[in-house]
CSV table of C-alpha atoms in Angstrom, one decimal:
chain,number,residue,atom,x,y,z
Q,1,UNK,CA,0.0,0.0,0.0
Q,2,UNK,CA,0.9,3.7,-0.4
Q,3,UNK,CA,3.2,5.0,2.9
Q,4,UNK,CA,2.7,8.1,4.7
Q,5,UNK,CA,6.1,8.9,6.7
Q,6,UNK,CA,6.2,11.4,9.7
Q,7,UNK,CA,9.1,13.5,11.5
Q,8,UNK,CA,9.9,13.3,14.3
Q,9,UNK,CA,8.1,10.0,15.8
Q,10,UNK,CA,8.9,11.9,19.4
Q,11,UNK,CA,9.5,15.5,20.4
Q,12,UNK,CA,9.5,16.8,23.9
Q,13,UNK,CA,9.8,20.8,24.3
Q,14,UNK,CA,9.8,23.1,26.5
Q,15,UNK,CA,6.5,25.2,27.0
Q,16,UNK,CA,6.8,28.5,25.0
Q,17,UNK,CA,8.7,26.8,22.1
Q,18,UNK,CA,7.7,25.5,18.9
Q,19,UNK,CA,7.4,22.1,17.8
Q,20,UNK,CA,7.4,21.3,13.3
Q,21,UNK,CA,6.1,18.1,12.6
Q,22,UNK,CA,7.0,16.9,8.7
Q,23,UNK,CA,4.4,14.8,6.8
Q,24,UNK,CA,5.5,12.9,3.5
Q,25,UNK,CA,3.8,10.7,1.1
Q,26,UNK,CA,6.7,8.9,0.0
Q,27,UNK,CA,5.0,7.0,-3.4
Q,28,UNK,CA,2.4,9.1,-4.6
Q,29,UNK,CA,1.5,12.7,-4.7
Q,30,UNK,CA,-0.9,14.3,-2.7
Q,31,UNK,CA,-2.8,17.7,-3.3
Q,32,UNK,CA,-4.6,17.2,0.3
Q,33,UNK,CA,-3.6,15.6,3.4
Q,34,UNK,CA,-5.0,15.6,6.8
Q,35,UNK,CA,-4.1,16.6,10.4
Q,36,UNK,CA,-5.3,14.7,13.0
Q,37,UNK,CA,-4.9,15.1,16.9
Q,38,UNK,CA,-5.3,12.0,18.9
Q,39,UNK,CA,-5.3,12.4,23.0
Q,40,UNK,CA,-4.6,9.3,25.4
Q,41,UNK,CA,-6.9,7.1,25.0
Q,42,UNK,CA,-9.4,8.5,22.6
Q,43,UNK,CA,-10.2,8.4,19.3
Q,44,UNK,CA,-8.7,10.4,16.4
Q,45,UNK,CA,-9.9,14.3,15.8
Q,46,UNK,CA,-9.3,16.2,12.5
Q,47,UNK,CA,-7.8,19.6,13.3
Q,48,UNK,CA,-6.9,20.7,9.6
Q,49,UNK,CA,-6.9,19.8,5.7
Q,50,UNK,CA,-3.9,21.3,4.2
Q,51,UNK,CA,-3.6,21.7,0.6
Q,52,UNK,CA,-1.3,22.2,-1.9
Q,53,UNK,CA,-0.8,25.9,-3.2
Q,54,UNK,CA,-3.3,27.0,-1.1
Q,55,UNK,CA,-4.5,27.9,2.9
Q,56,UNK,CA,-5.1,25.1,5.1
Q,57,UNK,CA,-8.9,24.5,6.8
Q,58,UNK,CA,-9.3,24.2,9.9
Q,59,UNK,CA,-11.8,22.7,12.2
Q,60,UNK,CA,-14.0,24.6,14.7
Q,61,UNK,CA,-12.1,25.4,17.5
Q,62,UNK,CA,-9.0,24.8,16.0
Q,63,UNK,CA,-6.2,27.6,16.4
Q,64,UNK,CA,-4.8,28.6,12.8
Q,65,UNK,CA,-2.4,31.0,14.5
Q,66,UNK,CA,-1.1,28.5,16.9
Q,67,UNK,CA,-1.3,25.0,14.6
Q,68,UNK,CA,0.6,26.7,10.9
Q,69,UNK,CA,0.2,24.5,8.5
Q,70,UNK,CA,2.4,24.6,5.4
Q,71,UNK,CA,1.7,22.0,2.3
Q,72,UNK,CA,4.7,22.5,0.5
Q,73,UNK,CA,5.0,20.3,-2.4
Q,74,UNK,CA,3.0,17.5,-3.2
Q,75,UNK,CA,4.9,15.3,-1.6
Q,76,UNK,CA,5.1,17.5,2.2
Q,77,UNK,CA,3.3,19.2,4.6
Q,78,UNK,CA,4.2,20.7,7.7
Q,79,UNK,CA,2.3,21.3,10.8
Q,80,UNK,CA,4.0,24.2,13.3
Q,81,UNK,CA,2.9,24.0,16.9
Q,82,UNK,CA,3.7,27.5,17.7
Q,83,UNK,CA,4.0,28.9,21.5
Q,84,UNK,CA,3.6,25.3,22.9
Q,85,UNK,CA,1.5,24.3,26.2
Q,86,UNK,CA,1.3,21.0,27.7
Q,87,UNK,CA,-1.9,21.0,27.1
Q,88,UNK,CA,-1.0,20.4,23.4
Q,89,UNK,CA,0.6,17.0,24.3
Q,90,UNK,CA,-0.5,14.5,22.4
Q,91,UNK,CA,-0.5,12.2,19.3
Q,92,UNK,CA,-0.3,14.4,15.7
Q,93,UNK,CA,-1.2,11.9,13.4
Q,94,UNK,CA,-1.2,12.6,9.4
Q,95,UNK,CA,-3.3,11.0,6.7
Q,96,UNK,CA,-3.1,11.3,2.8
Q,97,UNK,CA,-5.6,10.1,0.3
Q,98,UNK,CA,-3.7,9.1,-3.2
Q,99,UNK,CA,-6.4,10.7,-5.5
Q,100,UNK,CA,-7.4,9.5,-8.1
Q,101,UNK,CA,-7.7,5.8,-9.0
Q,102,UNK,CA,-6.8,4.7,-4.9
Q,103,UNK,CA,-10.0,5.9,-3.1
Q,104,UNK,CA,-8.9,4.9,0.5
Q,105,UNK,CA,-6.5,6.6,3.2
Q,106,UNK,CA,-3.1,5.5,4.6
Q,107,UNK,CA,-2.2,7.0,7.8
Q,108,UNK,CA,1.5,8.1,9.3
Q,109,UNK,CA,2.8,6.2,11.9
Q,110,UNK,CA,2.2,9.5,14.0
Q,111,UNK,CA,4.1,12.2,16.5
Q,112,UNK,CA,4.2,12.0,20.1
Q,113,UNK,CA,4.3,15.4,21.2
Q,114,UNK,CA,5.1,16.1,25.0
Q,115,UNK,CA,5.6,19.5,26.2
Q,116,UNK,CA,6.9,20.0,29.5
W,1,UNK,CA,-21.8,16.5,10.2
W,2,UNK,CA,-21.3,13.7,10.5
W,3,UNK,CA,-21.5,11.6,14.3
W,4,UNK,CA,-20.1,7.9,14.3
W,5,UNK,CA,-21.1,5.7,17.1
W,6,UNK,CA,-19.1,3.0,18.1
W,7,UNK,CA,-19.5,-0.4,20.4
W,8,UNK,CA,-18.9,-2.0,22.7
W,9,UNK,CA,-15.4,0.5,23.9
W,10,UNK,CA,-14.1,-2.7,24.9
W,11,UNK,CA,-14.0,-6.4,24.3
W,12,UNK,CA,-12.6,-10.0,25.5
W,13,UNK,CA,-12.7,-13.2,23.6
W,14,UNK,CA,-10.8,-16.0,23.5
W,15,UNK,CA,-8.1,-16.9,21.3
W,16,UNK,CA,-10.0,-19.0,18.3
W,17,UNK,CA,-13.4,-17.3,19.3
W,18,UNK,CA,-15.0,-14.7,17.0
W,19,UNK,CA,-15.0,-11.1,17.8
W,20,UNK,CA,-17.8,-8.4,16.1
W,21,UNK,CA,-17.3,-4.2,16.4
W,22,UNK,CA,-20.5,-2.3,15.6
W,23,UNK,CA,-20.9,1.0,14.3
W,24,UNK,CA,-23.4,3.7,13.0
W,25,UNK,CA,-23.0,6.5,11.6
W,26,UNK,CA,-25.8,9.7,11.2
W,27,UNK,CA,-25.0,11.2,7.4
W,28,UNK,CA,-26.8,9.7,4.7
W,29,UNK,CA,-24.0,10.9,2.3
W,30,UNK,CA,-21.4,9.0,3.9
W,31,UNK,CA,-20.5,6.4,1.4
W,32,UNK,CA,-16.7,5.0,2.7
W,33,UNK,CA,-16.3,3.2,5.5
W,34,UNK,CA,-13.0,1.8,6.7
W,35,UNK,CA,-12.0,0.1,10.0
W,36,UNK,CA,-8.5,0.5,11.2
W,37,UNK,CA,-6.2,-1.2,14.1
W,38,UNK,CA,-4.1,1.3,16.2
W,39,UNK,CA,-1.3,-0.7,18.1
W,40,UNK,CA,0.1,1.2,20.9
W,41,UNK,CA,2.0,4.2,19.9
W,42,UNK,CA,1.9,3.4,16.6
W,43,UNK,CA,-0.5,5.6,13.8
W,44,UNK,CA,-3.6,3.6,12.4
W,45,UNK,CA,-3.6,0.6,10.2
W,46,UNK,CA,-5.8,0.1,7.7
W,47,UNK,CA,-7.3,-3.6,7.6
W,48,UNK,CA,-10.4,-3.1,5.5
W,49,UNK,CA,-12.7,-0.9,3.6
W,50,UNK,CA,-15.9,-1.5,2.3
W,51,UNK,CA,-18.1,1.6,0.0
W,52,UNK,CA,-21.9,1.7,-0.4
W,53,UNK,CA,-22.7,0.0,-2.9
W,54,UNK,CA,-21.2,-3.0,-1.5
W,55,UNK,CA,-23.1,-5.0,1.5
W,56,UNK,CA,-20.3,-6.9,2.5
W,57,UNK,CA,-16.7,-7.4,2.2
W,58,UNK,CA,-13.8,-10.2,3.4
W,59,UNK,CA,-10.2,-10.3,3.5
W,60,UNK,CA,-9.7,-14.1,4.8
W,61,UNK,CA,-10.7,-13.5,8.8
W,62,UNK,CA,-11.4,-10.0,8.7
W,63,UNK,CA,-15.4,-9.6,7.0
W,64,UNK,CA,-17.0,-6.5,7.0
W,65,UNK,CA,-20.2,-5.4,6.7
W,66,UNK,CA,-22.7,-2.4,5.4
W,67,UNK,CA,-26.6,-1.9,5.8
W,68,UNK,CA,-27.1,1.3,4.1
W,69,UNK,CA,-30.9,1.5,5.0
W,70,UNK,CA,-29.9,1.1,8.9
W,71,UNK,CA,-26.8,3.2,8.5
W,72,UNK,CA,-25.0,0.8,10.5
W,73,UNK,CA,-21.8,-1.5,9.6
W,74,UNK,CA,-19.5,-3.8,11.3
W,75,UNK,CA,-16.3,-5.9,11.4
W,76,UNK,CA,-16.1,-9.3,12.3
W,77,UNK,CA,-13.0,-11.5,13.1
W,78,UNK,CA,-12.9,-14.3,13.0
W,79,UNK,CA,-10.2,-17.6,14.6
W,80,UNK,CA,-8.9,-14.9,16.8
W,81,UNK,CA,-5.4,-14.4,17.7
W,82,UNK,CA,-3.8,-13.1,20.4
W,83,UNK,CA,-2.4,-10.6,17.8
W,84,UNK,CA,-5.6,-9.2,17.2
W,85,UNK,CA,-5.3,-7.8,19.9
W,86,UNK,CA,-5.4,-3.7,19.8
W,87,UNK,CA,-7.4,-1.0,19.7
W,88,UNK,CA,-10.1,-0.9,16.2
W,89,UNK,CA,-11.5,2.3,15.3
W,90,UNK,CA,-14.1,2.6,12.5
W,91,UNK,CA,-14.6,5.7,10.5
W,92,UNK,CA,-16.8,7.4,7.5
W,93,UNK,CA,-16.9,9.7,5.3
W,94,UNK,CA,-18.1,11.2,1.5
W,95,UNK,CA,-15.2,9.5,-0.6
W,96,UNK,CA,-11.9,8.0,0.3
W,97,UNK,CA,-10.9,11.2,-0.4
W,98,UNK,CA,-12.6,13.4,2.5
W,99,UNK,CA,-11.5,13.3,5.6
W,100,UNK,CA,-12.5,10.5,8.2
W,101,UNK,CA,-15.1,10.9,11.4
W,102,UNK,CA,-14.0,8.1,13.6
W,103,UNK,CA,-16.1,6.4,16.1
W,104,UNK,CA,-14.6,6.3,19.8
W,105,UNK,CA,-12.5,2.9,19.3
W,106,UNK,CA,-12.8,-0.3,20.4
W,107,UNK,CA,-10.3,-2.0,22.5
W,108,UNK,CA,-9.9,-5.6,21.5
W,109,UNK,CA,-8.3,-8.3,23.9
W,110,UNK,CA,-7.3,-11.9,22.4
W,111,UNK,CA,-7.0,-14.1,25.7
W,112,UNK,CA,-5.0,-17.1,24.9
């Protein structure tokens, strides 16, 4: 199946810093990928779609000034946990549907963010 | 939007006994449905998918399946392992192409 890599698989900061978190799809290209916050033990939450050559969309209640979000090529997008609280520890997870002809999603193995 | 419901949030069988997840979901445009096994610290694994205009699905033990009427699908395993064990998340949305709701999870526990 396609594979969606992330970077870095852990981070621990400091609170005030910020945190970037890579997402690549490493055998297709993708226009759109998604952003996904998953807290200890519950399920998966989309924060943002971020596409390629153009704004990200966020969720309701989602931060756009604190969670940037860069889709760079077609092949990378970036999520920027700016000014970071430990209340925004948790598990980023990215997710990047290979268009046309491969209707399905493949998931990144994820970013376990722990800020101190 | 779209509001997945998930049961039961946990589940024991023994190893060799069947084990089924049920789900429903409220948006009548909803059309993909996948299930997905999250090991512990590790991101979501696809196992299955099934769209709507297919009742039912199987990938040798894993079987899924969709009642469009109901709005309601599930996942049966079956011959259990005790590497089955994790936590199984469904999910829907529009196209394969959207993003996913996901229902709470289900945490699965093979007993050998």
């Amino acid at each position: 199946g396609a594979v969606v890599s992330q970077h870095p698989s852990r981070v621990i900061c400091k609170s005030g810093t910020s945190v970037k978190i890579e997402c690549r799809s490493l055998d297709f290209q993708a226009t759109t990928m998604f952003w996904y916050r998953q807290f200890p033990k519950q399920s998966l939450m989309l924060m943002a779609t971020s596409n390629e050559g153009s704004k990200a969309t966020y969720e309701q209640g989602v931060e756009k000034d604190k969670f940037l979000i860069n889709h760079a090529s077609l092949t990378l997008s970036t999520l920027t946990v700016t000014s970071a609280h430990p209340e925004d520890s948790s598990f980023y997870i990215c997710s990047a549907p290979p268009g046309t002809g491969r209707r399905t999603q493949y998931f990144g193995p994820g970013t376990r963010l722990t800020v101190l | 939007g779209e509001n997945v419901e998930q049961h039961p949030s946990t589940l024991s069988v023994q190893e060799g006994d069947s084990a089924v997840i049920k789900c429903t979901y409220s948006d009548s445009a909803s059309n993909y449905f996948p299930w997905y096994k999250q090991e512990l610290g590790k991101g979501p694994q696809l196992i299955i998918d099934i769209r709507s205009n297919v009742g039912e699905k199987k990938d040798q033990r894993i079987a899924v399946t969709l009642n469009k009427t109901a709005k309601h699908f599930s996942l049966h395993i079956t011959e259990t392992q005790p590497e089955d064990s994790a936590v199984y998340f469904c999910a829907a949305s529009i196209t394969g192409n959207t993003p996913l709701v996901f229902g709470k999870g289900t945490r699965l526990s093979v007993i050998a």
